[in-house]
mmCIF file of C-alpha atoms in Angstrom:
data_model
loop_
_atom_site.group_PDB
_atom_site.id
_atom_site.type_symbol
_atom_site.label_atom_id
_atom_site.label_comp_id
_atom_site.label_asym_id
_atom_site.label_seq_id
_atom_site.Cartn_x
_atom_site.Cartn_y
_atom_site.Cartn_z
ATOM 1 C CA MET A 1 0.495 16.128 10.809
ATOM 2 C CA THR A 2 -2.673 17.195 9.103
ATOM 3 C CA SER A 3 -5.746 17.146 11.195
ATOM 4 C CA GLU A 4 -7.952 16.221 7.919
ATOM 5 C CA ARG A 5 -10.034 13.318 8.196
ATOM 6 C CA ILE A 6 -9.725 10.306 5.702
ATOM 7 C CA TYR A 7 -11.048 7.059 5.050
ATOM 8 C CA VAL A 8 -8.458 4.402 4.329
ATOM 9 C CA GLY A 9 -9.035 1.158 2.091
ATOM 10 C CA SER A 10 -6.948 -1.551 2.809
ATOM 11 C CA TYR A 11 -6.225 -5.402 2.143
ATOM 12 C CA THR A 12 -7.515 -7.634 4.881
ATOM 13 C CA SER A 13 -6.599 -11.155 3.387
ATOM 14 C CA GLN A 14 -2.968 -10.346 3.301
ATOM 15 C CA ALA A 15 -0.606 -11.313 6.139
ATOM 16 C CA GLY A 16 -0.381 -8.518 8.365
ATOM 17 C CA GLY A 17 -3.684 -6.730 6.718
ATOM 18 C CA GLY A 18 -6.400 -4.495 8.383
ATOM 19 C CA ASP A 19 -9.933 -5.308 9.190
ATOM 20 C CA GLY A 20 -11.473 -3.252 6.481
ATOM 21 C CA ILE A 21 -12.092 0.546 5.841
ATOM 22 C CA ALA A 22 -10.674 2.832 8.329
ATOM 23 C CA PHE A 23 -11.583 6.719 9.310
ATOM 24 C CA GLY A 24 -9.952 9.442 11.250
ATOM 25 C CA PRO A 25 -7.195 12.179 11.380
ATOM 26 C CA LEU A 26 -3.846 10.400 10.382
ATOM 27 C CA ASP A 27 -2.672 10.250 13.986
ATOM 28 C CA GLY A 28 -5.947 8.572 15.194
ATOM 29 C CA ILE A 29 -7.392 6.591 12.361
ATOM 30 C CA GLU A 30 -9.539 3.479 13.490
ATOM 31 C CA THR A 31 -11.475 0.824 11.669
ATOM 32 C CA ALA A 32 -14.858 2.024 10.543
ATOM 33 C CA ALA A 33 -16.286 -0.897 8.788
ATOM 34 C CA THR A 34 -15.154 -4.458 8.956
ATOM 35 C CA VAL A 35 -15.038 -5.706 5.120
ATOM 36 C CA ALA A 36 -12.755 -7.723 2.855
ATOM 37 C CA ASP A 37 -10.309 -6.280 0.979
ATOM 38 C CA PRO A 38 -11.598 -3.000 0.283
ATOM 39 C CA SER A 39 -9.074 -1.689 -2.149
ATOM 40 C CA PHE A 40 -10.943 1.042 -3.511
ATOM 41 C CA LEU A 41 -13.100 3.715 -2.243
ATOM 42 C CA VAL A 42 -15.223 6.283 -3.693
ATOM 43 C CA ARG A 43 -17.769 8.686 -2.292
ATOM 44 C CA SER A 44 -21.180 10.134 -3.685
ATOM 45 C CA ALA A 45 -21.124 13.733 -4.661
ATOM 46 C CA ASP A 46 -23.525 14.451 -1.799
ATOM 47 C CA GLY A 47 -20.847 12.977 0.514
ATOM 48 C CA GLY A 48 -23.889 10.664 2.149
ATOM 49 C CA PHE A 49 -22.570 7.454 0.677
ATOM 50 C CA LEU A 50 -19.435 5.362 0.398
ATOM 51 C CA TYR A 51 -18.985 2.670 -1.978
ATOM 52 C CA ALA A 52 -15.824 0.091 -1.838
ATOM 53 C CA THR A 53 -14.514 -2.605 -4.169
ATOM 54 C CA ASN A 54 -14.205 -5.971 -2.512
ATOM 55 C CA GLU A 55 -11.088 -7.444 -4.368
ATOM 56 C CA GLU A 56 -11.701 -11.181 -3.694
ATOM 57 C CA PRO A 57 -11.948 -14.024 -5.923
ATOM 58 C CA ASP A 58 -15.768 -13.720 -5.796
ATOM 59 C CA GLY A 59 -15.888 -10.099 -6.516
ATOM 60 C CA LYS A 60 -18.402 -7.861 -4.970
ATOM 61 C CA VAL A 61 -18.800 -4.193 -4.308
ATOM 62 C CA SER A 62 -20.102 -2.754 -1.099
ATOM 63 C CA ALA A 63 -22.476 0.496 -0.434
ATOM 64 C CA PHE A 64 -22.268 2.262 3.140
ATOM 65 C CA ALA A 65 -24.327 5.061 4.341
ATOM 66 C CA ILE A 66 -21.960 7.699 6.031
ATOM 67 C CA GLY A 67 -23.007 9.019 9.515
ATOM 68 C CA ALA A 68 -22.604 12.586 10.910
ATOM 69 C CA ASP A 69 -19.410 11.345 12.531
ATOM 70 C CA GLY A 70 -18.060 9.550 9.566
ATOM 71 C CA ALA A 71 -19.011 6.070 10.687
ATOM 72 C CA LEU A 72 -19.996 3.790 7.934
ATOM 73 C CA GLU A 73 -23.252 1.543 8.269
ATOM 74 C CA LEU A 74 -23.263 -1.410 5.549
ATOM 75 C CA LEU A 75 -26.315 -0.933 3.192
ATOM 76 C CA ASN A 76 -25.649 -4.050 1.064
ATOM 77 C CA GLN A 77 -23.282 -5.677 -1.260
ATOM 78 C CA GLN A 78 -23.595 -7.095 -4.771
ATOM 79 C CA SER A 79 -21.553 -9.237 -7.166
ATOM 80 C CA THR A 80 -19.481 -7.699 -9.561
ATOM 81 C CA GLY A 81 -19.547 -11.140 -12.015
ATOM 82 C CA GLY A 82 -15.769 -10.797 -12.142
ATOM 83 C CA MET A 83 -12.466 -11.471 -10.110
ATOM 84 C CA HIS A 84 -10.849 -9.085 -7.558
ATOM 85 C CA PRO A 85 -12.527 -5.780 -8.561
ATOM 86 C CA CYS A 86 -9.607 -2.972 -8.024
ATOM 87 C CA HIS A 87 -11.175 0.157 -9.013
ATOM 88 C CA LEU A 88 -14.734 1.724 -9.397
ATOM 89 C CA ASP A 89 -16.361 5.210 -10.120
ATOM 90 C CA ILE A 90 -19.880 6.719 -10.023
ATOM 91 C CA ASP A 91 -21.307 8.106 -13.071
ATOM 92 C CA PRO A 92 -21.972 12.088 -13.209
ATOM 93 C CA SER A 93 -25.467 11.456 -12.920
ATOM 94 C CA GLY A 94 -25.055 9.512 -9.540
ATOM 95 C CA ARG A 95 -27.415 7.034 -11.121
ATOM 96 C CA PHE A 96 -24.734 4.102 -11.779
ATOM 97 C CA LEU A 97 -21.566 2.699 -10.125
ATOM 98 C CA LEU A 98 -18.855 1.289 -12.367
ATOM 99 C CA SER A 99 -16.236 -1.325 -11.386
ATOM 100 C CA ALA A 100 -13.354 -3.007 -13.228
ATOM 101 C CA ASN A 101 -12.653 -6.456 -12.456
ATOM 102 C CA TYR A 102 -8.836 -7.055 -12.567
ATOM 103 C CA THR A 103 -8.235 -10.647 -12.575
ATOM 104 C CA SER A 104 -11.154 -11.599 -15.166
ATOM 105 C CA GLY A 105 -11.007 -8.488 -17.051
ATOM 106 C CA SER A 106 -14.309 -7.296 -17.065
ATOM 107 C CA VAL A 107 -16.450 -4.180 -16.255
ATOM 108 C CA ALA A 108 -19.734 -4.425 -14.158
ATOM 109 C CA VAL A 109 -22.468 -1.506 -13.929
ATOM 110 C CA HIS A 110 -24.699 -1.392 -10.815
ATOM 111 C CA PRO A 111 -27.592 0.969 -10.495
ATOM 112 C CA VAL A 112 -27.696 3.248 -7.434
ATOM 113 C CA ARG A 113 -31.002 3.171 -5.541
ATOM 114 C CA GLU A 114 -32.282 6.326 -4.009
ATOM 115 C CA ASP A 115 -31.237 5.116 -0.453
ATOM 116 C CA GLY A 116 -27.606 4.708 -1.415
ATOM 117 C CA SER A 117 -27.704 0.786 -1.843
ATOM 118 C CA LEU A 118 -26.902 -0.942 -5.119
ATOM 119 C CA GLY A 119 -29.219 -2.696 -7.355
ATOM 120 C CA GLU A 120 -28.373 -6.146 -9.013
ATOM 121 C CA ARG A 121 -26.072 -5.827 -12.092
ATOM 122 C CA ALA A 122 -27.595 -3.748 -15.123
ATOM 123 C CA TYR A 123 -24.840 -4.474 -17.397
ATOM 124 C CA PHE A 124 -21.445 -6.298 -17.669
ATOM 125 C CA VAL A 125 -18.669 -6.485 -20.567
ATOM 126 C CA GLN A 126 -16.191 -8.970 -20.710
ATOM 127 C CA ARG A 127 -12.685 -7.734 -22.242
ATOM 128 C CA SER A 128 -10.541 -9.830 -24.306
ATOM 129 C CA GLY A 129 -7.046 -9.829 -25.595
ATOM 130 C CA THR A 130 -3.181 -10.414 -24.511
ATOM 131 C CA GLY A 131 0.123 -8.543 -24.241
ATOM 132 C CA PRO A 132 3.683 -9.531 -24.841
ATOM 133 C CA ASN A 133 4.380 -9.735 -21.185
ATOM 134 C CA ALA A 134 3.689 -13.425 -20.635
ATOM 135 C CA GLU A 135 3.641 -13.191 -16.942
ATOM 136 C CA ARG A 136 1.139 -10.390 -16.668
ATOM 137 C CA GLN A 137 -0.716 -9.924 -19.915
ATOM 138 C CA GLU A 138 -1.777 -13.583 -20.612
ATOM 139 C CA GLY A 139 -5.539 -12.208 -20.552
ATOM 140 C CA PRO A 140 -7.290 -8.843 -20.003
ATOM 141 C CA HIS A 141 -6.964 -7.023 -16.662
ATOM 142 C CA ALA A 142 -9.060 -4.065 -16.157
ATOM 143 C CA HIS A 143 -7.587 -1.666 -13.668
ATOM 144 C CA GLN A 144 -9.549 1.555 -13.819
ATOM 145 C CA ILE A 145 -13.019 3.144 -14.557
ATOM 146 C CA ALA A 146 -12.724 6.948 -15.553
ATOM 147 C CA PHE A 147 -14.860 9.635 -16.677
ATOM 148 C CA ASP A 148 -13.934 12.601 -19.155
ATOM 149 C CA PRO A 149 -14.423 16.040 -17.666
ATOM 150 C CA ALA A 150 -17.494 16.433 -19.368
ATOM 151 C CA GLY A 151 -19.106 13.107 -18.055
ATOM 152 C CA GLU A 152 -19.977 12.446 -21.916
ATOM 153 C CA TYR A 153 -17.598 9.373 -22.102
ATOM 154 C CA VAL A 154 -16.462 6.751 -19.876
ATOM 155 C CA PHE A 155 -13.108 4.900 -20.127
ATOM 156 C CA ASP A 156 -12.049 1.354 -19.070
ATOM 157 C CA VAL A 157 -8.088 0.939 -18.855
ATOM 158 C CA ASP A 158 -7.060 -2.792 -19.586
ATOM 159 C CA LEU A 159 -3.629 -3.322 -18.430
ATOM 160 C CA GLY A 160 -3.607 -7.094 -19.950
ATOM 161 C CA SER A 161 -4.258 -6.070 -23.678
ATOM 162 C CA ASP A 162 -2.626 -2.729 -23.730
ATOM 163 C CA THR A 163 -6.006 -1.152 -24.569
ATOM 164 C CA VAL A 164 -8.180 1.883 -23.273
ATOM 165 C CA TYR A 165 -11.609 1.511 -24.294
ATOM 166 C CA SER A 166 -13.976 4.623 -24.799
ATOM 167 C CA SER A 167 -17.879 4.383 -24.116
ATOM 168 C CA THR A 168 -20.823 6.156 -23.643
ATOM 169 C CA LEU A 169 -23.054 5.066 -20.821
ATOM 170 C CA GLY A 170 -26.772 4.608 -21.738
ATOM 171 C CA GLU A 171 -29.822 5.170 -19.776
ATOM 172 C CA ASP A 172 -30.024 1.662 -19.027
ATOM 173 C CA GLY A 173 -26.517 1.382 -17.673
ATOM 174 C CA ALA A 174 -25.303 -0.500 -20.813
ATOM 175 C CA LEU A 175 -21.911 0.731 -22.223
ATOM 176 C CA HIS A 176 -21.661 1.676 -25.959
ATOM 177 C CA GLU A 177 -18.203 1.369 -27.378
ATOM 178 C CA VAL A 178 -16.924 4.521 -29.227
ATOM 179 C CA ASP A 179 -13.119 3.958 -29.737
ATOM 180 C CA ARG A 180 -10.073 1.814 -28.508
ATOM 181 C CA LEU A 181 -6.631 3.288 -27.894
ATOM 182 C CA ARG A 182 -3.995 0.682 -28.389
ATOM 183 C CA ILE A 183 -0.894 1.762 -26.153
ATOM 184 C CA HIS A 184 2.239 0.315 -27.293
ATOM 185 C CA PRO A 185 2.759 -3.544 -26.565
ATOM 186 C CA GLY A 186 4.041 -4.391 -23.154
ATOM 187 C CA ALA A 187 3.110 -1.089 -21.430
ATOM 188 C CA GLY A 188 0.485 -2.272 -19.409
ATOM 189 C CA PRO A 189 -1.739 0.702 -19.217
ATOM 190 C CA ARG A 190 -3.106 1.110 -15.589
ATOM 191 C CA HIS A 191 -4.651 4.586 -14.860
ATOM 192 C CA LEU A 192 -5.661 7.543 -16.879
ATOM 193 C CA VAL A 193 -6.447 11.277 -15.821
ATOM 194 C CA PHE A 194 -7.721 14.033 -17.690
ATOM 195 C CA HIS A 195 -6.492 17.555 -18.287
ATOM 196 C CA PRO A 196 -9.153 19.955 -16.552
ATOM 197 C CA THR A 197 -9.137 22.388 -19.462
ATOM 198 C CA ALA A 198 -7.102 21.282 -22.257
ATOM 199 C CA ALA A 199 -7.886 18.594 -24.814
ATOM 200 C CA ALA A 200 -5.555 16.072 -23.373
ATOM 201 C CA ALA A 201 -5.285 12.935 -21.112
ATOM 202 C CA TYR A 202 -2.547 10.834 -19.560
ATOM 203 C CA VAL A 203 -1.958 7.265 -18.977
ATOM 204 C CA ILE A 204 0.607 5.732 -16.728
ATOM 205 C CA ASN A 205 1.819 2.526 -17.734
ATOM 206 C CA GLU A 206 2.522 -0.220 -14.936
ATOM 207 C CA LEU A 207 4.795 -2.594 -16.920
ATOM 208 C CA ASP A 208 7.570 -0.266 -18.608
ATOM 209 C CA SER A 209 7.340 2.656 -16.158
ATOM 210 C CA THR A 210 6.085 5.119 -18.914
ATOM 211 C CA LEU A 211 3.438 7.694 -19.311
ATOM 212 C CA THR A 212 1.634 8.326 -22.430
ATOM 213 C CA VAL A 213 0.320 11.804 -23.337
ATOM 214 C CA CYS A 214 -2.740 12.013 -25.681
ATOM 215 C CA SER A 215 -4.700 14.503 -27.283
ATOM 216 C CA TYR A 216 -8.500 14.215 -26.691
ATOM 217 C CA ALA A 217 -11.450 14.923 -28.755
ATOM 218 C CA ASP A 218 -15.249 13.482 -28.646
ATOM 219 C CA GLY A 219 -14.440 10.327 -26.975
ATOM 220 C CA LYS A 220 -11.123 9.406 -28.764
ATOM 221 C CA LEU A 221 -7.693 9.740 -27.262
ATOM 222 C CA THR A 222 -4.452 10.163 -29.634
ATOM 223 C CA ILE A 223 -1.093 9.468 -28.711
ATOM 224 C CA VAL A 224 1.505 12.547 -28.933
ATOM 225 C CA GLN A 225 4.329 11.639 -26.393
ATOM 226 C CA THR A 226 5.639 8.941 -24.163
ATOM 227 C CA VAL A 227 8.001 9.746 -21.405
ATOM 228 C CA SER A 228 9.672 7.804 -18.839
ATOM 229 C CA THR A 229 8.245 8.017 -15.088
ATOM 230 C CA ARG A 230 11.891 7.516 -13.693
ATOM 231 C CA PRO A 231 15.185 9.201 -14.113
ATOM 232 C CA ALA A 232 17.337 7.614 -16.808
ATOM 233 C CA ASP A 233 19.247 4.653 -15.960
ATOM 234 C CA SER A 234 17.274 4.003 -12.847
ATOM 235 C CA PRO A 235 18.048 0.514 -11.688
ATOM 236 C CA GLY A 236 15.742 -2.730 -10.767
ATOM 237 C CA GLU A 237 12.249 -3.248 -11.485
ATOM 238 C CA ASN A 238 9.529 -0.376 -10.946
ATOM 239 C CA PHE A 239 5.899 -0.580 -11.368
ATOM 240 C CA PRO A 240 4.024 2.496 -11.609
ATOM 241 C CA ALA A 241 0.363 2.697 -9.850
ATOM 242 C CA GLU A 242 -1.380 5.850 -9.377
ATOM 243 C CA LEU A 243 -1.835 9.009 -11.401
ATOM 244 C CA LEU A 244 -2.898 12.618 -10.031
ATOM 245 C CA ILE A 245 -3.266 15.756 -11.793
ATOM 246 C CA SER A 246 -3.290 18.996 -10.161
ATOM 247 C CA ALA A 247 -6.548 21.127 -10.103
ATOM 248 C CA ASP A 248 -4.785 23.745 -12.373
ATOM 249 C CA GLY A 249 -3.575 21.320 -14.992
ATOM 250 C CA ARG A 250 0.339 22.087 -14.493
ATOM 251 C CA PHE A 251 1.535 19.076 -12.793
ATOM 252 C CA LEU A 252 1.141 15.218 -12.652
ATOM 253 C CA TYR A 253 1.829 13.018 -9.752
ATOM 254 C CA GLY A 254 2.648 9.346 -10.367
ATOM 255 C CA SER A 255 3.735 6.505 -7.803
ATOM 256 C CA ASN A 256 6.597 4.312 -8.733
ATOM 257 C CA ARG A 257 6.357 0.686 -6.906
ATOM 258 C CA GLY A 258 9.991 -0.574 -6.693
ATOM 259 C CA ASP A 259 11.898 2.671 -6.686
ATOM 260 C CA ASN A 260 9.510 3.642 -3.924
ATOM 261 C CA THR A 261 9.179 7.499 -5.111
ATOM 262 C CA ILE A 262 6.707 9.676 -6.247
ATOM 263 C CA ALA A 263 7.231 11.434 -9.886
ATOM 264 C CA VAL A 264 6.346 14.857 -10.695
ATOM 265 C CA LEU A 265 6.029 15.696 -14.033
ATOM 266 C CA ALA A 266 5.518 19.525 -15.382
ATOM 267 C CA ILE A 267 2.760 19.673 -18.113
ATOM 268 C CA ALA A 268 3.274 22.204 -20.769
ATOM 269 C CA ALA A 269 0.559 25.070 -21.351
ATOM 270 C CA ASP A 270 -1.195 23.121 -24.137
ATOM 271 C CA GLY A 271 -1.549 19.973 -22.104
ATOM 272 C CA LEU A 272 0.282 18.099 -25.150
ATOM 273 C CA SER A 273 3.695 17.465 -23.625
ATOM 274 C CA VAL A 274 5.227 16.805 -20.168
ATOM 275 C CA GLU A 275 8.640 16.985 -18.395
ATOM 276 C CA LEU A 276 9.742 14.813 -15.228
ATOM 277 C CA VAL A 277 10.862 17.532 -12.893
ATOM 278 C CA GLN A 278 11.031 15.712 -9.539
ATOM 279 C CA THR A 279 11.316 12.240 -7.740
ATOM 280 C CA ILE A 280 10.867 12.093 -4.222
ATOM 281 C CA GLY A 281 10.659 9.253 -1.607
ATOM 282 C CA SER A 282 7.349 7.987 -1.043
ATOM 283 C CA GLY A 283 7.862 7.744 2.728
ATOM 284 C CA GLY A 284 7.515 3.868 2.607
ATOM 285 C CA ASP A 285 7.610 0.661 0.481
ATOM 286 C CA TRP A 286 5.293 0.093 -2.581
ATOM 287 C CA PRO A 287 3.197 3.425 -2.743
ATOM 288 C CA ARG A 288 0.003 1.780 -4.577
ATOM 289 C CA HIS A 289 -2.281 4.984 -4.239
ATOM 290 C CA LEU A 290 -2.012 8.654 -3.844
ATOM 291 C CA ALA A 291 -4.670 11.543 -3.272
ATOM 292 C CA PHE A 292 -5.024 15.081 -2.631
ATOM 293 C CA GLY A 293 -5.993 16.504 0.626
ATOM 294 C CA ASN A 294 -9.216 18.920 -0.017
ATOM 295 C CA ASP A 295 -7.039 21.862 0.097
ATOM 296 C CA ARG A 296 -5.051 20.547 -2.845
ATOM 297 C CA ASN A 297 -1.940 21.392 -1.096
ATOM 298 C CA THR A 298 -1.461 18.242 0.621
ATOM 299 C CA LEU A 299 -0.783 14.851 -1.054
ATOM 300 C CA TYR A 300 -1.090 11.477 0.509
ATOM 301 C CA ALA A 301 0.795 8.220 -0.451
ATOM 302 C CA ALA A 302 -0.398 4.940 0.737
ATOM 303 C CA ASN A 303 2.535 2.720 0.975
ATOM 304 C CA GLU A 304 1.081 -0.866 0.967
ATOM 305 C CA ARG A 305 4.037 -2.902 1.795
ATOM 306 C CA SER A 306 5.505 -1.309 4.562
ATOM 307 C CA GLY A 307 2.016 -0.215 6.095
ATOM 308 C CA GLN A 308 2.761 3.535 6.093
ATOM 309 C CA ILE A 309 0.779 6.763 4.799
ATOM 310 C CA ALA A 310 2.936 9.486 4.182
ATOM 311 C CA THR A 311 2.103 13.115 3.947
ATOM 312 C CA PHE A 312 3.562 15.810 1.430
ATOM 313 C CA THR A 313 3.277 19.623 1.125
ATOM 314 C CA ILE A 314 2.828 20.913 -2.312
ATOM 315 C CA ALA A 315 4.469 24.185 -3.267
ATOM 316 C CA ASP A 316 4.873 25.333 -7.035
ATOM 317 C CA GLY A 317 3.915 21.795 -7.941
ATOM 318 C CA ARG A 318 6.726 20.134 -6.022
ATOM 319 C CA LEU A 319 6.381 18.212 -3.118
ATOM 320 C CA THR A 320 8.157 17.906 0.326
ATOM 321 C CA GLN A 321 7.338 15.425 2.789
ATOM 322 C CA ALA A 322 5.776 16.631 5.966
ATOM 323 C CA GLY A 323 6.729 14.881 9.429
ATOM 324 C CA GLU A 324 6.437 11.171 10.030
ATOM 325 C CA PRO A 325 4.431 8.667 8.002
ATOM 326 C CA ALA A 326 1.315 7.315 9.991
ATOM 327 C CA ALA A 327 1.055 3.617 10.424
ATOM 328 C CA TRP A 328 -1.713 1.687 9.075
ATOM 329 C CA PRO A 329 -1.812 -2.136 7.768
ATOM 330 C CA LYS A 330 -1.631 -2.619 4.207
ATOM 331 C CA PRO A 331 -3.194 0.712 3.082
ATOM 332 C CA VAL A 332 -3.962 0.966 -0.609
ATOM 333 C CA CYS A 333 -6.483 3.774 -0.958
ATOM 334 C CA VAL A 334 -6.936 7.031 0.637
ATOM 335 C CA LEU A 335 -9.957 9.108 0.473
ATOM 336 C CA PRO A 336 -10.193 12.470 2.380
ATOM 337 C CA VAL A 337 -13.638 13.761 3.580
#
């Protein structure tokens, strides 16, 4: 088992949930901050601060100072103005924290103060639209904030309306829309990653277990391929969640909740096509989140329903499970230090 130290975000309001954010090596993680439903975590570029979504009906984001030993000190919380924020990211300048409110389908922008705490909302945008999946797409559901590699454009991914919005971020924190990508109806786009060097991006779709390959230029995405995240004729329901790309841009890793697998897809040299080359058990039930270790040769899978964090080694893109999973209640985000 790796000795690398990680932060773990978890659900606290669910039956059997944890107390908040955990920290430590996998064989010794302990609660570092008691806070409600910290479902997604991100760290500042200088490593001094940690930010968490509080995925509650009255959505909030929390700011923490990180101590020398990894301890967390709550600086403050701010309202996101929406329901159940599930994802956040810091803009490349470090001046703003952007969050996606899932249930209400909106995006909030908070200024980051010099002391790492968060100012009141500087901007808020309410998305609209529906999709053909009556149960899951009755309205907008913002699921991710992502910046392109150059940091010039910011994207919010909306599962409810099968739309990926592209914007620029103004000096005042306002979002200025540039383009919209319409994924095929009923796809339920969830997360987006960009190729590190090629003009390409990839969207994993929760509702129909597909991955959309796009070319990319000047804030605009264009679909070039759609593939399944599952082997042909896989039985039962499946809901992909997280998507990662290797540092060299050769492989994608997607989590399949239902199949309880991690899909490995090889990327063509030009970045514009992919092929499913491996699926491997996720080491538990309902793999909501994946994260690379800092050495990029390790991958963590947070299995929400079984309360397990599994570790995998990466060799030539393929995964091999390393040892037994570690137990932690309702883990939904892993953030290596």
